[in-house]
Short mmCIF file of C-alpha atoms in Angstrom, two decimals:
data_model
loop_
_atom_site.label_atom_id
_atom_site.label_comp_id
_atom_site.label_asym_id
_atom_site.label_seq_id
_atom_site.Cartn_x
_atom_site.Cartn_y
_atom_site.Cartn_z
CA UNK R 9 -8.94 13.13 25.73
CA UNK R 10 -6.40 14.29 28.13
CA UNK R 11 -7.23 18.25 26.50
CA UNK R 12 -10.85 17.61 27.10
CA UNK R 13 -13.08 20.64 29.23
CA UNK R 14 -16.61 20.54 30.50
CA UNK R 15 -16.10 24.25 30.71
CA UNK R 16 -15.70 25.01 27.60
CA UNK R 17 -17.61 22.62 25.85
CA UNK R 18 -20.52 24.59 28.57
CA UNK R 19 -19.20 27.34 27.09
CA UNK R 20 -19.00 26.63 23.70
CA UNK R 21 -22.74 24.99 23.88
CA UNK R 22 -23.66 28.59 25.69
CA UNK R 23 -24.48 26.83 29.34
CA UNK R 24 -23.50 27.60 32.69
CA UNK R 25 -21.21 25.11 33.62
CA UNK R 26 -22.53 23.25 35.67
CA UNK R 27 -25.38 22.41 33.15
CA UNK R 28 -23.43 19.24 31.96
CA UNK R 29 -23.11 17.87 35.53
CA UNK R 30 -26.44 17.94 35.81
CA UNK R 31 -26.75 14.45 33.13
CA UNK R 32 -23.88 13.60 34.03
CA UNK R 33 -21.68 13.13 37.46
CA UNK R 34 -18.02 13.43 36.67
CA UNK R 35 -16.30 14.55 33.69
CA UNK R 36 -15.31 10.80 32.37
CA UNK R 37 -18.97 9.24 32.30
CA UNK R 38 -19.68 12.40 29.78
CA UNK R 39 -16.77 11.29 27.53
CA UNK R 40 -18.15 7.88 27.98
CA UNK R 41 -21.25 8.61 26.72
CA UNK R 42 -19.18 10.62 23.30
CA UNK R 43 -17.37 7.56 23.62
CA UNK R 44 -20.05 4.94 22.97
CA UNK R 45 -22.03 6.76 20.62
CA UNK R 46 -18.50 7.56 18.68
CA UNK R 47 -18.51 3.76 18.86
CA UNK R 48 -21.53 2.92 17.49
CA UNK R 49 -21.06 5.64 14.78
CA UNK R 50 -18.33 4.15 13.47
CA UNK R 51 -19.65 0.44 13.61
CA UNK R 52 -22.46 1.64 11.73
CA UNK R 53 -19.70 3.59 8.54
CA UNK R 54 -18.00 0.45 8.85
CA UNK R 55 -20.58 -2.17 7.90
CA UNK R 56 -21.63 0.63 4.72
CA UNK R 57 -18.14 0.34 4.00
CA UNK R 58 -17.85 -2.92 3.60
CA UNK R 59 -21.06 -3.51 2.61
CA UNK R 60 -20.90 -0.95 -0.55
CA UNK R 61 -17.12 -2.69 -1.08
CA UNK R 62 -18.86 -5.89 -2.25
CA UNK R 63 -18.11 -9.39 -2.34
CA UNK R 64 -14.37 -9.63 -2.09
CA UNK R 65 -14.09 -10.46 1.53
CA UNK R 66 -10.35 -8.60 0.89
CA UNK R 67 -12.08 -5.44 0.16
CA UNK R 68 -14.49 -5.34 2.08
CA UNK R 69 -12.03 -6.02 5.26
CA UNK R 70 -10.00 -3.15 2.99
CA UNK R 71 -12.36 -0.36 3.35
CA UNK R 72 -12.89 -0.48 7.10
CA UNK R 73 -9.80 1.91 6.32
CA UNK R 74 -11.29 4.25 4.43
CA UNK R 75 -14.29 4.23 6.23
CA UNK R 76 -12.80 5.11 9.32
CA UNK R 77 -10.14 8.03 7.76
CA UNK R 78 -13.69 9.54 6.62
CA UNK R 79 -15.37 9.51 10.08
CA UNK R 80 -12.55 10.53 12.21
CA UNK R 81 -12.01 13.54 9.73
CA UNK R 82 -15.54 14.05 10.40
CA UNK R 83 -16.48 13.44 13.57
CA UNK R 84 -13.57 13.53 15.11
CA UNK R 85 -13.39 10.22 17.32
CA UNK R 86 -11.88 7.52 16.65
CA UNK R 87 -9.66 4.28 18.49
CA UNK R 88 -8.35 7.10 20.71
CA UNK R 89 -11.56 8.05 22.07
CA UNK R 90 -13.60 4.89 21.78
CA UNK R 91 -10.81 2.83 23.20
CA UNK R 92 -9.29 5.40 25.58
CA UNK R 93 -7.55 3.95 29.05
CA UNK R 94 -8.24 6.83 31.47
CA UNK R 95 -12.60 5.34 30.49
CA UNK R 96 -11.69 2.03 31.69
CA UNK R 97 -12.09 1.79 34.83
CA UNK R 98 -15.39 3.08 34.85
CA UNK R 99 -17.13 -0.28 33.38
CA UNK R 100 -19.72 1.53 31.56
CA UNK R 101 -21.70 -0.89 30.08
CA UNK R 102 -23.12 0.88 26.99
CA UNK R 103 -19.61 1.81 26.33
CA UNK R 104 -18.53 -2.05 26.17
CA UNK R 105 -21.29 -3.07 24.52
CA UNK R 106 -20.30 -0.57 21.99
CA UNK R 107 -16.45 -1.44 21.91
CA UNK R 108 -17.99 -5.39 21.64
CA UNK R 109 -19.91 -4.70 18.36
CA UNK R 110 -17.22 -3.17 16.66
CA UNK R 111 -14.84 -5.81 17.39
CA UNK R 112 -17.30 -8.44 16.60
CA UNK R 113 -17.58 -6.25 13.34
CA UNK R 114 -13.77 -6.33 12.95
CA UNK R 115 -13.00 -9.71 13.68
CA UNK R 116 -15.92 -11.00 11.57
CA UNK R 117 -14.54 -8.84 8.22
CA UNK R 118 -10.56 -10.34 8.92
CA UNK R 119 -12.09 -14.12 9.67
CA UNK R 120 -14.38 -13.40 6.54
CA UNK R 121 -10.70 -12.23 4.24
CA UNK R 122 -8.62 -15.42 6.12
CA UNK R 123 -7.36 -14.46 8.66
CA UNK R 124 -9.88 -16.97 11.24
CA UNK R 125 -7.07 -17.29 13.60
CA UNK R 126 -8.24 -14.59 16.44
CA UNK R 127 -4.22 -13.61 16.70
CA UNK R 128 -3.65 -13.55 13.62
CA UNK R 129 -7.52 -10.83 12.81
CA UNK R 130 -6.12 -8.95 15.51
CA UNK R 131 -2.55 -8.37 14.09
CA UNK R 132 -3.99 -7.48 10.70
CA UNK R 133 -6.47 -5.47 12.18
CA UNK R 134 -4.00 -3.77 14.27
CA UNK R 135 -2.08 -3.09 11.23
CA UNK R 136 -5.33 -1.90 9.12
CA UNK R 137 -5.74 0.79 11.73
CA UNK R 138 -2.36 2.31 12.61
CA UNK R 139 -2.35 2.84 8.73
CA UNK R 140 -5.71 4.35 8.66
CA UNK R 141 -4.91 6.32 11.38
CA UNK R 142 -1.47 6.91 10.17
CA UNK R 143 -3.29 8.78 7.58
CA UNK R 144 -6.16 10.64 9.97
CA UNK R 145 -2.85 12.06 11.51
CA UNK R 146 -1.13 12.64 9.03
CA UNK R 147 -4.14 14.42 7.45
CA UNK R 148 -5.00 16.46 10.76
CA UNK R 149 -1.01 17.95 11.07
CA UNK R 150 -1.44 19.06 7.27
CA UNK R 151 1.32 16.94 6.48
CA UNK R 152 -0.63 15.82 3.12
CA UNK R 153 -2.88 18.44 2.24
CA UNK R 154 0.13 20.91 1.44
CA UNK R 155 -0.34 18.78 -2.01
CA UNK R 156 -4.14 19.27 -2.13
CA UNK R 157 -5.40 16.60 -1.59
CA UNK R 158 -9.27 16.49 -0.05
CA UNK R 159 -10.05 14.32 3.13
CA UNK R 160 -11.79 11.23 0.08
CA UNK R 161 -8.56 11.65 -1.42
CA UNK R 162 -6.89 10.74 2.20
CA UNK R 163 -9.56 8.11 2.49
CA UNK R 164 -8.82 7.03 -1.05
CA UNK R 165 -5.18 6.28 -0.57
CA UNK R 166 -5.79 4.34 2.95
CA UNK R 167 -7.73 1.95 1.43
CA UNK R 168 -5.77 1.61 -1.70
CA UNK R 169 -2.70 1.09 0.76
CA UNK R 170 -4.93 -1.34 3.09
CA UNK R 171 -5.55 -3.02 0.26
CA UNK R 172 -2.16 -3.87 -1.27
CA UNK R 173 -1.65 -4.92 2.55
CA UNK R 174 -3.85 -7.44 3.17
CA UNK R 175 -3.22 -8.76 -0.94
CA UNK R 176 0.41 -8.80 0.47
CA UNK R 177 0.01 -11.11 3.79
CA UNK R 178 -2.81 -13.39 2.02
CA UNK R 179 -1.35 -16.70 0.94
CA UNK R 180 -1.46 -18.08 -2.85
#
């Protein structure tokens, strides 16, 4: 978010640098709309991935890691955009709603996978997103693509790693 420039956006869109400000009072207001849209898209992507993973609650939860990798790779916006610290003071209602919707989905999936205690569910989600965001970051920096892995390969690796993490974290 620190590198985002309204002027650069306007240039890429072929409009005047003042044009975005006819629709958004500030740079951060524009970013809040983008973050809310990213959260809504990510929520839908994760819902679809969980549904496609079948009925096993651990597989459904693990699927969000791969979905996150795919989403960030394709859209360029992950949790760092959706929950950006610099946007919090805006108290944007749509962004807050989108963040709540995403967190509700994630917490529901964690509870279904056996993490009923809220602090336990948050810890598992933290671990999943550290794992998934790590894959995204290493892929974006060409650390993983040097071995000629496709984006789908990276998403599959993230899902498999998440599955191993989750299967190891549930008591037999």
